[in-house]
GROMACS .gro file of C-alpha atoms in nm:
model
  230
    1UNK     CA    1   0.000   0.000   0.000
    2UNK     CA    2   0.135   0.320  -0.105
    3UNK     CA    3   0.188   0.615   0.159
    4UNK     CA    4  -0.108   0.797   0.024
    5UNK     CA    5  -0.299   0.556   0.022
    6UNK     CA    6  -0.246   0.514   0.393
    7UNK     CA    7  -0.296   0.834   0.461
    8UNK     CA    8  -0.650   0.830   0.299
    9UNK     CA    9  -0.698   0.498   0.479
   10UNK     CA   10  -0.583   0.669   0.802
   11UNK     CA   11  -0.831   0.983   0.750
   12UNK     CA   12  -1.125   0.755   0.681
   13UNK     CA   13  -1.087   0.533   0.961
   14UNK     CA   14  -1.028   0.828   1.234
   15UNK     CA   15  -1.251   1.086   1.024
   16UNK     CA   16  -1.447   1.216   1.318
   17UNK     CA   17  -1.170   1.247   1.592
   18UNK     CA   18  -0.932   1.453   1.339
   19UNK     CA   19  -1.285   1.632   1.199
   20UNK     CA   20  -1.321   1.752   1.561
   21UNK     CA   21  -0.941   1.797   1.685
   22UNK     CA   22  -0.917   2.047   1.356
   23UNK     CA   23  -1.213   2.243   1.451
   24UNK     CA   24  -1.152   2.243   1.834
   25UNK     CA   25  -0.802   2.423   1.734
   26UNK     CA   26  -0.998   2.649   1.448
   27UNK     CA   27  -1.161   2.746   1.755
   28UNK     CA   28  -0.967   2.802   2.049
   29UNK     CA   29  -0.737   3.003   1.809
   30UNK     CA   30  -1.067   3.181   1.689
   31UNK     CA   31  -1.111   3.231   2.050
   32UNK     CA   32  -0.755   3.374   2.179
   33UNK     CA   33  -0.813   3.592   1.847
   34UNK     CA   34  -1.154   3.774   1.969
   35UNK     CA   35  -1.022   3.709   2.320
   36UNK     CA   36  -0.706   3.935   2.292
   37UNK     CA   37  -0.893   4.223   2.090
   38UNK     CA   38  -1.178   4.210   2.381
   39UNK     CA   39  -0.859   4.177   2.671
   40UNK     CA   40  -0.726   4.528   2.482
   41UNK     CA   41  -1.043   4.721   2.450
   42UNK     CA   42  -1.037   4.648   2.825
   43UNK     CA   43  -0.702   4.771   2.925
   44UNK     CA   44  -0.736   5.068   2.650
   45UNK     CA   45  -1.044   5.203   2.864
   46UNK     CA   46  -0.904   5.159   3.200
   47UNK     CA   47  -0.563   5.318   3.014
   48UNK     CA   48  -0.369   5.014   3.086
   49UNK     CA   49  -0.088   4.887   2.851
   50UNK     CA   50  -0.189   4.679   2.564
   51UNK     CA   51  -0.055   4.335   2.534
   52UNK     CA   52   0.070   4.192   2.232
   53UNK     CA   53  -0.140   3.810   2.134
   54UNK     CA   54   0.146   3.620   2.279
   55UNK     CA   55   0.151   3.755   2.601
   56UNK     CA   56  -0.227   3.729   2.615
   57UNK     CA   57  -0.247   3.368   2.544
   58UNK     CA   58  -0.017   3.344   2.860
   59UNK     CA   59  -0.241   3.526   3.085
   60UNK     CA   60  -0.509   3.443   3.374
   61UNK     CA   61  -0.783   3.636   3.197
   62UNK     CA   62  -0.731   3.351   2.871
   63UNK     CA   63  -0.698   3.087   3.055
   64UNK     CA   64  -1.027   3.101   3.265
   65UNK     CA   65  -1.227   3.126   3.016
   66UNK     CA   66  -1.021   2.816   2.838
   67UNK     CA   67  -1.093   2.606   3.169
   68UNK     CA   68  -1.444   2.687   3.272
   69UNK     CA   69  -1.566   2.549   2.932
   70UNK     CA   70  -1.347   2.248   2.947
   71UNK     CA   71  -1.476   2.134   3.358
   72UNK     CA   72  -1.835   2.216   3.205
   73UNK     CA   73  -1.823   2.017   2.863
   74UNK     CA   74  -1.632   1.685   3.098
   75UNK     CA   75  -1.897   1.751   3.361
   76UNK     CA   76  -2.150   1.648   3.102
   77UNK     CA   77  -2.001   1.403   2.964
   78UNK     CA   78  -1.914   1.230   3.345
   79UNK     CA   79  -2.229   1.216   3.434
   80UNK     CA   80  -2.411   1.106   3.036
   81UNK     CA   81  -2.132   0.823   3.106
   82UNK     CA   82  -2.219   0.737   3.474
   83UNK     CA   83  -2.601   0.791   3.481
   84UNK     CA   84  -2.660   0.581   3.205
   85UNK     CA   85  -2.580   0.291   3.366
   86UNK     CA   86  -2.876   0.266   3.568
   87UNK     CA   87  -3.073   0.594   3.472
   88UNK     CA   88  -3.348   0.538   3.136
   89UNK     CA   89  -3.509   0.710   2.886
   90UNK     CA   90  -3.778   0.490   2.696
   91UNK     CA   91  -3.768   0.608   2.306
   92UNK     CA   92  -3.458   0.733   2.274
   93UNK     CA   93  -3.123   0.562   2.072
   94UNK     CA   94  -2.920   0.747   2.384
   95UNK     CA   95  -3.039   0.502   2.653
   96UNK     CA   96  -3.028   0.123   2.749
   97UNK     CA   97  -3.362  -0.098   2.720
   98UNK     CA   98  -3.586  -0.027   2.983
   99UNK     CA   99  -3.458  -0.411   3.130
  100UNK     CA  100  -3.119  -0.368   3.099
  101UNK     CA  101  -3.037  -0.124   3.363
  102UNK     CA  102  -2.678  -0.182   3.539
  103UNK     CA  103  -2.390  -0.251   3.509
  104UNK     CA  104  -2.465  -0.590   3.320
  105UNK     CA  105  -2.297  -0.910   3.334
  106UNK     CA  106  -1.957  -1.073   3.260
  107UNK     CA  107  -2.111  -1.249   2.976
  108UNK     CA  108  -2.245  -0.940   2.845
  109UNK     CA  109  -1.985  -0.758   2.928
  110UNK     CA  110  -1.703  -1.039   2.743
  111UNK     CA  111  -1.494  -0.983   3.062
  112UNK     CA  112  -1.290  -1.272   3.264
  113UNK     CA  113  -1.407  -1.634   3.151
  114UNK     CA  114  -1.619  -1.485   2.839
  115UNK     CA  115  -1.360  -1.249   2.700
  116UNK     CA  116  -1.226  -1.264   2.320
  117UNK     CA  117  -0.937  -1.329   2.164
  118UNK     CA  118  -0.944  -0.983   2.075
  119UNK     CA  119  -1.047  -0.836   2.408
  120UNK     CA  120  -0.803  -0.595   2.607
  121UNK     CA  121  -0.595  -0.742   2.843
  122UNK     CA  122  -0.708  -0.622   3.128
  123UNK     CA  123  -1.111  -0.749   3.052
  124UNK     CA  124  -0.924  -1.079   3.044
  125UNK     CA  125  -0.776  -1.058   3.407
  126UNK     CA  126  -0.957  -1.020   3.716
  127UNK     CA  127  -0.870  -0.809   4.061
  128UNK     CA  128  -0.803  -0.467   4.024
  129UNK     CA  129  -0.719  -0.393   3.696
  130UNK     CA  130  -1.068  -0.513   3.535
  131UNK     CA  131  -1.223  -0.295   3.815
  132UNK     CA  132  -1.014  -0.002   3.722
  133UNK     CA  133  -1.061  -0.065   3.303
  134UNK     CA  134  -1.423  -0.151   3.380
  135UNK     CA  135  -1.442   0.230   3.519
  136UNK     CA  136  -1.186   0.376   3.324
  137UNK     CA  137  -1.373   0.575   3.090
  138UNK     CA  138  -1.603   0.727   3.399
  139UNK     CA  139  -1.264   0.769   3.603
  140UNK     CA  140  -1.121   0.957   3.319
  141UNK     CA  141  -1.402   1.180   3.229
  142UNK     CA  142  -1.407   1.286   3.598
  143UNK     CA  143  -1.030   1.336   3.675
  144UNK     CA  144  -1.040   1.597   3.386
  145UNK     CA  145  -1.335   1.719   3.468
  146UNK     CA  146  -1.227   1.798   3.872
  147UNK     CA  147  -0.848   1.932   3.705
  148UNK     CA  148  -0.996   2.179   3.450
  149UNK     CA  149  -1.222   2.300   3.736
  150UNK     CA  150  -0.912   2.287   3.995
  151UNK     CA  151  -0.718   2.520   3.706
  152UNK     CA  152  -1.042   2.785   3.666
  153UNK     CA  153  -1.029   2.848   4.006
  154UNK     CA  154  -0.704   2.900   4.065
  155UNK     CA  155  -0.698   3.145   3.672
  156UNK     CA  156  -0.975   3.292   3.795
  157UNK     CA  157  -0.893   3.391   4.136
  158UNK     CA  158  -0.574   3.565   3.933
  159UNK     CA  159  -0.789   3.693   3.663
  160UNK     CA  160  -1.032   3.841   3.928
  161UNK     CA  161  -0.803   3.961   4.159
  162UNK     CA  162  -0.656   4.180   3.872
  163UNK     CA  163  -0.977   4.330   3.811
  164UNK     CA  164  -1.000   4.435   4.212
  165UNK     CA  165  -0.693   4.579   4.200
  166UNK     CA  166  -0.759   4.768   3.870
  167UNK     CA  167  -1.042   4.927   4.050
  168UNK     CA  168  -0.818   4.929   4.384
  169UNK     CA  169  -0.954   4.703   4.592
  170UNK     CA  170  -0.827   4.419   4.836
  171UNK     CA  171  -0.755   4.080   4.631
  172UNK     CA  172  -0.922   3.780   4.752
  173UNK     CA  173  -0.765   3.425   4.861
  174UNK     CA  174  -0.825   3.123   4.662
  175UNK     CA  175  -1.063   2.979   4.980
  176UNK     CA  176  -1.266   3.369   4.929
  177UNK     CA  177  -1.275   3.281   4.566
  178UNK     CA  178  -1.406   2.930   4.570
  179UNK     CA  179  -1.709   3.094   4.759
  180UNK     CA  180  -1.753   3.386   4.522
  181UNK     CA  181  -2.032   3.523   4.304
  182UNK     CA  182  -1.760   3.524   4.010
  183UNK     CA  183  -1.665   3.192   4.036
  184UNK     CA  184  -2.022   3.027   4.067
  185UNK     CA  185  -2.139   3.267   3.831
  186UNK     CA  186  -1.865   3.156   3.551
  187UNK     CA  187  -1.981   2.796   3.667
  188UNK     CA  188  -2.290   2.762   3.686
  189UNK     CA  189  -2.379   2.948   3.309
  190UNK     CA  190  -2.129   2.711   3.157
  191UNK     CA  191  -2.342   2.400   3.381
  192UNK     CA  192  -2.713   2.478   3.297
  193UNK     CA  193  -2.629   2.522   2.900
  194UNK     CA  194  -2.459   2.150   2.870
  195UNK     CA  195  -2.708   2.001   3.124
  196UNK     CA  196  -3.017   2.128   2.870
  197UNK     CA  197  -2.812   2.019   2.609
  198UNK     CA  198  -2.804   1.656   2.696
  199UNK     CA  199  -3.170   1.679   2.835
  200UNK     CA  200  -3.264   1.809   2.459
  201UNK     CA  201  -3.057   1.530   2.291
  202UNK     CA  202  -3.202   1.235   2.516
  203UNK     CA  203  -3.551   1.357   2.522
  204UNK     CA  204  -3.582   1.501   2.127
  205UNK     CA  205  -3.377   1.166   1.974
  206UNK     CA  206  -3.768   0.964   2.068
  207UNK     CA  207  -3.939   1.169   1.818
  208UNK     CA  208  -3.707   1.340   1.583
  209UNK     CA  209  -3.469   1.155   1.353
  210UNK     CA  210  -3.149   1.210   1.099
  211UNK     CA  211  -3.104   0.951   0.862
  212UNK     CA  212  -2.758   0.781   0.843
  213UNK     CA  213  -2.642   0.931   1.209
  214UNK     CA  214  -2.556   0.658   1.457
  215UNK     CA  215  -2.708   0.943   1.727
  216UNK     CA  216  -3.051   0.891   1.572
  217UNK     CA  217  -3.317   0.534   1.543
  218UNK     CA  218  -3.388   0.485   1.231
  219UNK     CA  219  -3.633   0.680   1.057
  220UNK     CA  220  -3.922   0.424   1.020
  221UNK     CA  221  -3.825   0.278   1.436
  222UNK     CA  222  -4.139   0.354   1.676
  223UNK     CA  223  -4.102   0.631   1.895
  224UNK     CA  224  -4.109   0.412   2.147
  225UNK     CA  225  -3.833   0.170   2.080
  226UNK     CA  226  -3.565   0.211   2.307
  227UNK     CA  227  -3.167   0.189   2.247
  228UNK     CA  228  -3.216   0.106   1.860
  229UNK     CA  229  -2.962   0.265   1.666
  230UNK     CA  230  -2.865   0.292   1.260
   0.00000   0.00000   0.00000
């Protein structure tokens, strides 16, 4: 096989990771773009020195805004991950058969004594490390999740604190930041949006369909057929 032809090979086998890597970079640089104009306009009206889009890109004031929407879009996707084990939605592609609630068993699951040739390692072993790789996709999603929201808080107590002293006022501790309007407020917006979001997707995937998308039932499958996908 020639080496374009594994690169074609390569793009249509990983198509949707690299089709959202390239526009998650399109748009955090889209973002550090409007970001540093916005961060200027600032610092231009309080007659602060500009900053060049380097230096911006290294600040506080970037990097909260970075992190808040990174804890809120893992936040969704930790609990999508975790409460569909056992939580149900009857009708829609996104949720397990009303019966089938839990964490199923090793037979269904192909772990231990009904595991493949082709299973992972670790589903063929027992003890800790099929506990761990049994979890692993929940205990990922919520390590990155608690880190992005560990790094806002600690950005934004900087980025805040050099807003205070803009306006000269005392800065605030991390601990007086954790129980700040700011911090909840940057929080909480980012929560409620991906929260309705997955609500909208569970709940409007019964009744609405898009042919040829593994998200959807097919188009002719009753609205009340549960966990059916293209």
């Amino acid at each position: 096989m020639s080496g374009r032809a594994r690169v074609r090979e390569f793009v249509r086998d990983n198509g949707l990771g690299l089709f959202f890597l390239v526009t998650f970079v399109l748009a955090l640089v889209g973002q550090a773009v409007a970001g540093h104009a916005d961060f200027n306009n600032r610092m231009a009206v309080d007659g602060l020195q500009q900053v060049s889009l380097g230096t911006y890109v290294t600040t506080s004031d970037f990097a909260v805004d970075v992190s808040e929407n990174w804890q809120s879009e893992y936040l969704q996707f930790f609990l999508y991950v975790g409460v569909t084990v056992w939580l149900l939605q009857r009708g829609s592609p996104e949720s397990k058969e009303p019966d089938k609630a839990g964490t199923g068993s090793d037979e269904e699951q192909l772990v231990g004594e009904y595991a493949r040739a082709d299973s992972p390692k670790w589903a063929r072993t027992g003890g800790w490390r099929r506990a761990v790789y049994s979890h692993s996709l929940l205990l990922v999603m919520g390590t990155v999740f608690l880190l992005s929201w560990l790094v806002q808080s600690i950005t934004g107590t900087a980025a805040h604190n050099e807003e205070r002293l803009r306006q000269l006022q005392a800065p605030l501790s991390w601990a007086d930041y954790l129980g700040a309007a700011d911090f909840w407020n940057r929080t909480l917006q980012n929560w409620q949006s991906e929260l309705l979001a997955v609500a909208s997707m569970a709940v409007l995937s019964v009744y609405l369909r898009q042919r040829g998308s593994p998200e959807s039932k097919p188009v002719g499958a009753a609205h009340d057929a549960t966990g059916v996908e293209v």
